[in-house]
Short mmCIF file of C-alpha atoms and ligand atoms in Angstrom, two decimals:
data_model
loop_
_atom_site.label_atom_id
_atom_site.label_comp_id
_atom_site.label_asym_id
_atom_site.label_seq_id
_atom_site.Cartn_x
_atom_site.Cartn_y
_atom_site.Cartn_z
CA MET A 1343 3.12 22.50 25.59
CA LYS A 1344 1.27 22.67 22.56
CA VAL A 1345 2.35 20.49 20.22
CA PHE A 1346 1.40 19.59 16.17
CA ILE A 1347 2.15 16.38 13.78
CA ALA A 1348 1.81 16.05 10.61
CA GLY A 1349 2.10 13.37 9.56
CA GLY A 1350 2.07 11.60 12.93
CA THR A 1351 -0.36 8.82 12.14
CA SER A 1352 2.81 5.78 12.06
CA GLY A 1353 6.58 5.74 12.01
CA ILE A 1354 8.96 8.57 12.85
CA GLY A 1355 5.93 10.96 13.61
CA LEU A 1356 4.03 8.59 15.80
CA ALA A 1357 7.04 7.64 18.06
CA LEU A 1358 6.94 11.53 18.62
CA ALA A 1359 3.90 11.78 18.88
CA THR A 1360 2.93 8.83 21.79
CA GLY A 1361 6.47 10.35 23.31
CA TYR A 1362 5.60 14.09 23.85
CA LEU A 1363 1.82 13.14 25.31
CA ARG A 1364 4.10 10.87 27.76
CA GLN A 1365 6.01 13.91 28.35
CA GLY A 1366 2.96 15.62 29.39
CA ALA A 1367 1.88 17.83 26.41
CA GLU A 1368 -0.58 18.33 24.39
CA VAL A 1369 -0.64 16.80 20.95
CA ALA A 1370 -1.92 16.36 17.81
CA VAL A 1371 -1.71 14.70 14.43
CA CYS A 1372 -2.85 14.60 11.55
CA GLY A 1373 -2.65 12.46 7.81
CA ARG A 1374 -4.13 11.07 5.40
CA ASN A 1375 -6.25 8.03 7.11
CA LEU A 1376 -7.05 8.65 10.96
CA SER A 1377 -8.00 4.52 10.80
CA LYS A 1378 -4.91 3.45 11.37
CA LEU A 1379 -5.31 4.79 15.23
CA ASP A 1380 -8.29 3.52 15.63
CA ASP A 1381 -8.96 0.87 18.32
CA GLN A 1382 -4.98 2.26 19.76
CA HIS A 1383 -5.82 2.71 23.45
CA ALA A 1384 -2.51 4.33 23.30
CA TYR A 1385 -3.67 7.33 21.23
CA ALA A 1386 -6.43 8.34 23.18
CA ALA A 1387 -5.40 11.77 24.39
CA LEU A 1388 -3.83 12.16 20.69
CA ALA A 1389 -6.27 15.27 18.86
CA LYS A 1390 -6.49 13.57 15.39
CA PHE A 1391 -6.68 15.72 12.11
CA GLU A 1392 -7.40 14.21 8.87
CA ALA A 1393 -5.52 16.76 6.66
CA ASP A 1394 -3.74 15.99 3.71
CA VAL A 1395 -0.49 19.08 3.75
CA CYS A 1396 -0.73 19.26 -0.10
CA ASP A 1397 -3.99 20.63 0.73
CA ARG A 1398 -2.91 23.93 2.56
CA ASN A 1399 -6.51 25.41 3.71
CA ALA A 1400 -7.46 21.28 5.03
CA LEU A 1401 -4.13 21.57 7.16
CA ALA A 1402 -4.68 25.64 8.56
CA ASP A 1403 -7.98 24.82 9.43
CA ALA A 1404 -6.40 21.53 11.57
CA VAL A 1405 -4.15 23.46 13.62
CA VAL A 1406 -6.54 26.20 14.08
CA ALA A 1407 -8.89 23.92 15.51
CA PHE A 1408 -6.05 22.38 17.85
CA CYS A 1409 -4.70 25.57 18.64
CA GLU A 1410 -8.43 27.12 20.15
CA ASP A 1411 -6.09 30.39 20.61
CA ASN A 1412 -3.79 29.01 22.42
CA ALA A 1413 -0.25 28.85 21.23
CA LEU A 1414 1.27 26.77 19.34
CA ASP A 1415 4.58 26.32 20.76
CA LEU A 1416 5.82 23.05 18.54
CA PHE A 1417 4.95 22.00 14.12
CA ILE A 1418 6.61 19.17 13.62
CA ASN A 1419 6.56 18.27 10.01
CA CYS A 1420 6.84 13.89 9.35
CA THR A 1421 4.78 13.56 6.12
CA GLY A 1422 7.13 12.46 3.77
CA SER A 1423 7.45 10.02 0.37
CA TYR A 1424 9.81 7.59 -0.29
CA ALA A 1425 9.61 5.00 -2.89
CA ASP A 1426 11.46 2.02 -3.66
CA ASP A 1427 13.72 4.19 -6.57
CA VAL A 1428 17.37 3.07 -5.69
CA ALA A 1429 17.89 2.22 -8.92
CA GLN A 1430 16.08 4.92 -11.17
CA ARG A 1431 13.09 3.01 -11.34
CA ILE A 1432 10.10 5.31 -10.17
CA SER A 1433 6.41 4.86 -11.34
CA TYR A 1434 4.94 8.87 -11.89
CA GLU A 1435 3.01 8.65 -9.83
CA GLU A 1436 5.73 7.96 -7.22
CA ALA A 1437 7.60 10.37 -8.41
CA ASN A 1438 4.55 13.11 -8.81
CA ALA A 1439 4.12 11.98 -4.17
CA MET A 1440 7.75 12.22 -4.52
CA LEU A 1441 7.01 16.15 -5.29
CA ARG A 1442 4.37 17.10 -3.96
CA ILE A 1443 4.10 15.74 -0.84
CA ASN A 1444 8.06 16.74 -0.48
CA MET A 1445 7.63 20.13 -1.55
CA LEU A 1446 4.82 21.32 -1.71
CA GLY A 1447 4.20 19.80 1.57
CA THR A 1448 7.21 21.06 3.09
CA ILE A 1449 5.93 24.81 2.63
CA ASN A 1450 2.23 24.74 3.30
CA CYS A 1451 3.68 22.92 6.95
CA PHE A 1452 6.03 25.69 7.43
CA GLU A 1453 3.60 28.55 5.59
CA VAL A 1454 0.62 26.81 8.61
CA ALA A 1455 3.12 26.83 11.03
CA GLN A 1456 4.69 30.19 10.58
CA GLU A 1457 1.01 31.60 10.71
CA ALA A 1458 -0.02 30.49 14.02
CA MET A 1459 2.90 30.83 15.45
CA ARG A 1460 4.15 34.80 14.18
CA GLY A 1461 1.70 36.24 16.64
CA GLN A 1462 3.02 34.33 19.46
CA SER A 1463 6.04 35.00 21.43
CA GLY A 1464 8.64 32.43 19.99
CA GLY A 1465 8.10 28.49 18.41
CA GLN A 1466 9.88 26.23 16.66
CA ILE A 1467 8.89 23.82 13.19
CA VAL A 1468 11.25 20.99 13.38
CA THR A 1469 11.08 19.53 9.04
CA ILE A 1470 12.39 15.68 8.80
CA ALA A 1471 14.50 14.94 5.68
CA SER A 1472 17.15 13.29 5.37
CA VAL A 1473 20.85 12.24 5.23
CA SER A 1474 20.35 11.95 1.57
CA GLY A 1475 19.63 15.47 1.14
CA THR A 1476 22.77 16.35 2.81
CA LEU A 1477 25.31 14.35 -0.14
CA ASP A 1478 25.69 17.42 -3.74
CA PHE A 1479 26.00 14.44 -5.51
CA PRO A 1480 24.19 15.66 -9.10
CA HIS A 1481 23.19 12.18 -10.03
CA SER A 1482 21.54 11.93 -6.83
CA SER A 1483 17.49 10.45 -6.64
CA LEU A 1484 14.44 11.72 -7.08
CA TYR A 1485 13.59 11.57 -2.72
CA SER A 1486 17.67 12.80 -2.32
CA LYS A 1487 16.80 15.85 -4.74
CA THR A 1488 13.01 16.29 -2.99
CA LYS A 1489 15.33 16.58 0.69
CA ARG A 1490 18.24 18.51 -0.56
CA ALA A 1491 15.54 20.85 -1.65
CA ALA A 1492 13.50 20.20 2.08
CA ILE A 1493 16.39 21.35 4.01
CA GLN A 1494 17.74 24.40 1.96
CA VAL A 1495 13.79 25.54 2.25
CA ALA A 1496 13.90 25.23 6.02
CA ASP A 1497 16.84 27.57 6.03
CA ALA A 1498 15.35 29.73 3.70
CA TYR A 1499 12.34 30.26 6.64
CA ARG A 1500 15.13 30.25 9.55
CA ARG A 1501 16.31 33.21 8.35
CA ALA A 1502 13.12 34.72 7.60
CA LEU A 1503 11.39 34.00 11.30
CA MET A 1504 14.26 34.97 13.07
CA PRO A 1505 12.75 38.07 13.93
CA TYR A 1506 9.96 36.56 15.67
CA GLY A 1507 11.76 35.04 17.38
CA ILE A 1508 10.66 31.24 15.67
CA THR A 1509 13.93 28.50 15.31
CA VAL A 1510 13.84 25.66 12.28
CA THR A 1511 15.28 22.65 13.40
CA VAL A 1512 16.37 19.97 10.09
CA VAL A 1513 16.52 16.39 10.98
CA ALA A 1514 18.28 14.44 8.12
CA PRO A 1515 18.33 11.14 9.55
CA GLY A 1516 19.48 7.63 7.69
CA TYR A 1517 17.86 3.79 7.69
CA VAL A 1518 15.18 4.42 10.55
CA ASP A 1519 12.78 0.58 10.78
CA THR A 1520 9.36 2.09 10.81
CA LEU A 1521 6.59 -0.41 8.86
CA LYS A 1522 6.40 2.25 5.36
CA LEU A 1523 11.00 1.37 5.50
CA ARG A 1524 10.21 -2.15 5.81
CA GLU A 1525 6.78 -2.87 2.98
CA LEU A 1526 9.08 -1.06 0.46
CA ASN A 1527 12.12 -3.94 1.20
CA GLN A 1528 9.84 -7.13 1.49
CA GLN A 1529 10.60 -6.89 5.06
CA ASP A 1530 14.18 -7.29 4.55
CA LEU A 1531 16.58 -4.49 5.76
CA SER A 1532 19.32 -6.34 6.06
CA LYS A 1533 21.25 -4.46 2.90
CA LYS A 1534 20.68 -1.33 4.74
CA PRO A 1535 23.34 -0.29 6.53
CA PHE A 1536 23.73 1.76 10.04
CA LEU A 1537 20.10 0.92 10.43
CA ILE A 1538 18.62 2.21 14.06
CA SER A 1539 15.12 1.85 15.54
CA VAL A 1540 11.65 4.23 16.01
CA GLU A 1541 12.66 4.15 19.95
CA ASP A 1542 16.38 5.51 18.81
CA ALA A 1543 15.12 8.61 16.51
CA ALA A 1544 13.02 9.37 19.01
CA GLN A 1545 14.80 10.11 21.09
CA ARG A 1546 18.14 11.82 19.33
CA ILE A 1547 15.48 14.11 17.53
CA PHE A 1548 13.46 14.82 21.35
CA LYS A 1549 17.83 15.90 21.87
CA ALA A 1550 17.79 18.05 18.67
CA ILE A 1551 14.12 19.73 19.71
CA GLN A 1552 15.44 20.16 22.71
CA GLN A 1553 18.93 21.62 21.48
CA LYS A 1554 17.09 24.00 19.11
CA LYS A 1555 19.81 22.68 16.96
CA GLU A 1556 19.62 23.92 12.98
CA ILE A 1557 20.34 20.75 11.95
CA VAL A 1558 20.76 17.49 13.35
CA ILE A 1559 22.25 14.43 10.83
CA PHE A 1560 22.01 10.96 12.73
CA PRO A 1561 23.48 8.31 13.09
CA LYS A 1562 27.17 9.87 13.39
CA ARG A 1563 28.24 6.72 11.22
CA MET A 1564 25.66 7.31 8.16
CA LYS A 1565 27.08 11.22 9.00
CA TRP A 1566 30.54 10.47 8.13
CA LEU A 1567 29.92 8.03 5.37
CA MET A 1568 28.10 11.02 3.59
CA GLY A 1569 31.12 13.44 4.48
CA PHE A 1570 33.71 11.13 2.90
CA LEU A 1571 31.17 9.72 -0.16
CA GLY A 1572 31.29 14.60 -0.66
CA LEU A 1573 35.00 14.27 -1.07
CA LEU A 1574 34.96 11.91 -3.70
CA PRO A 1575 35.01 12.82 -7.32
CA HIS A 1576 31.34 12.36 -9.28
CA VAL A 1577 31.99 10.28 -12.09
CA LEU A 1578 33.55 7.56 -9.15
CA LEU A 1579 30.77 8.50 -6.52
CA ARG A 1580 28.73 7.44 -9.49
CA ASN A 1581 29.87 4.68 -9.77
CA ILE A 1582 29.97 3.89 -6.10
CA MET A 1583 26.22 4.78 -6.41
CA PHE A 1584 25.10 2.78 -9.30
CA ARG A 1585 26.38 -0.30 -7.60
CA LYS A 1586 25.15 -0.22 -4.59
CA ALA A 1587 21.67 0.33 -6.33
CA LYS A 1588 22.48 -2.96 -8.19
CA TRP A 1589 23.84 -5.01 -5.16
CA MET A 1590 20.63 -3.88 -3.05
CA LYS A 1591 18.40 -5.33 -6.08
CA ASN A 1592 20.19 -8.03 -6.35
CA ASP A 1593 20.46 -7.53 -9.76
N1 NAP B 1689 12.77 5.50 8.12
C1 NAP B 1689 13.42 5.70 7.32
O1 NAP B 1689 14.46 5.29 6.69
C2 NAP B 1689 14.19 7.28 6.50
C3 NAP B 1689 14.74 7.92 6.48
C4 NAP B 1689 15.40 8.64 5.96
C5 NAP B 1689 14.29 9.90 6.39
N2 NAP B 1689 12.53 9.77 6.30
C6 NAP B 1689 11.01 10.46 6.33
O2 NAP B 1689 11.10 10.32 7.99
C7 NAP B 1689 9.24 10.28 7.54
C8 NAP B 1689 8.84 9.61 7.80
O3 NAP B 1689 8.93 8.43 7.42
P1 NAP B 1689 8.34 7.17 8.39
O4 NAP B 1689 8.90 6.08 7.45
O5 NAP B 1689 8.10 7.75 9.13
O6 NAP B 1689 7.35 7.22 7.10
P2 NAP B 1689 5.85 7.05 7.63
O7 NAP B 1689 5.71 5.55 8.88
O8 NAP B 1689 4.87 6.56 6.30
O9 NAP B 1689 5.09 8.55 8.06
C9 NAP B 1689 4.37 9.12 6.78
C10 NAP B 1689 3.35 9.85 7.71
O10 NAP B 1689 3.33 10.86 7.22
C11 NAP B 1689 1.69 10.65 6.41
N3 NAP B 1689 1.14 11.81 5.97
C12 NAP B 1689 2.44 11.05 4.83
N4 NAP B 1689 1.47 11.82 3.38
C13 NAP B 1689 1.07 12.80 3.28
C14 NAP B 1689 0.53 13.91 3.42
N5 NAP B 1689 0.33 14.02 1.73
N6 NAP B 1689 -0.84 13.85 3.79
C15 NAP B 1689 -0.36 14.20 5.25
N7 NAP B 1689 -0.09 12.98 6.03
C16 NAP B 1689 0.82 12.35 5.47
C17 NAP B 1689 1.00 9.24 7.10
O11 NAP B 1689 -0.44 9.04 7.16
P3 NAP B 1689 -1.25 9.36 5.72
O12 NAP B 1689 -0.45 7.73 4.77
O13 NAP B 1689 -2.44 7.97 6.17
O14 NAP B 1689 -1.31 10.21 5.19
C18 NAP B 1689 2.89 9.22 8.12
O15 NAP B 1689 1.63 9.66 9.55
C19 NAP B 1689 9.79 11.24 5.81
O16 NAP B 1689 9.39 12.45 5.19
C20 NAP B 1689 10.55 10.54 4.97
O17 NAP B 1689 11.05 10.39 4.86
C21 NAP B 1689 13.03 8.57 6.30
#
């Protein structure tokens, strides 16, 4: 089994990469900075490519080099840009990165993966969105908007790729304890509800991929919370979200 993981050099992507290696798959990862994986014996068996998902040609070259005319069974897009924007204070650079990586990067991943898979019998493309993207809320953050867009884009590709036997799975996690999330929160994740470990997240994702689910939202309590919030009038929800943001920021 050949698995390519865009954004597999840290966090959720790296947990999936090492998990698939343990299952005996041939695994490649790409990211913009491979030095994170230097000198780590555990990652020696990973094929590593320096490629930015915003550069479609660079990503396509990496996938072609990895496949060497063999079938690509699974492509997972774990890249993403998120910032500490709970209080709606994000810089132009952060907004730019979110739009490019979460939207253009998502489309490039679908394009490159489907190019590799269309001549073969089937394949599976997975994209990591966020539980926040499942909530229909006009006042949500830019991050949530980009993740909502990623879910919609995945739906469109699912329909378009069905005739080729290529399935599409969306993963919408709640808070996952990764170094990146810790970094953005000064190492304090005590205010993140229903936080789960990266290993737990990886197990849930393996299962959803194996079952070829269209979408998996976890943990369940976060899914239910989003379902409940989605039923509230927008004015009330806006008030709750504003207070939550202030509480999270200790404002
Ligand atoms: N952690 C959470 O609580 C949480 C919750 C919901 C959803 N998510 C989503 O899950 C995904 C992974 O999050 P994470 O916490 O595991 O973050 P992470 O540790 O920062 O992982 C992101 C990975 O993507 C790579 N990457 C980022 N931009 C890239 C680009 N333009 N081209 C190629 N690779 C790129 C990063 O490596 P380089 O920076 O070296 O390129 C890294 O390998 C993201 O989409 C995030 O939005 C996370």
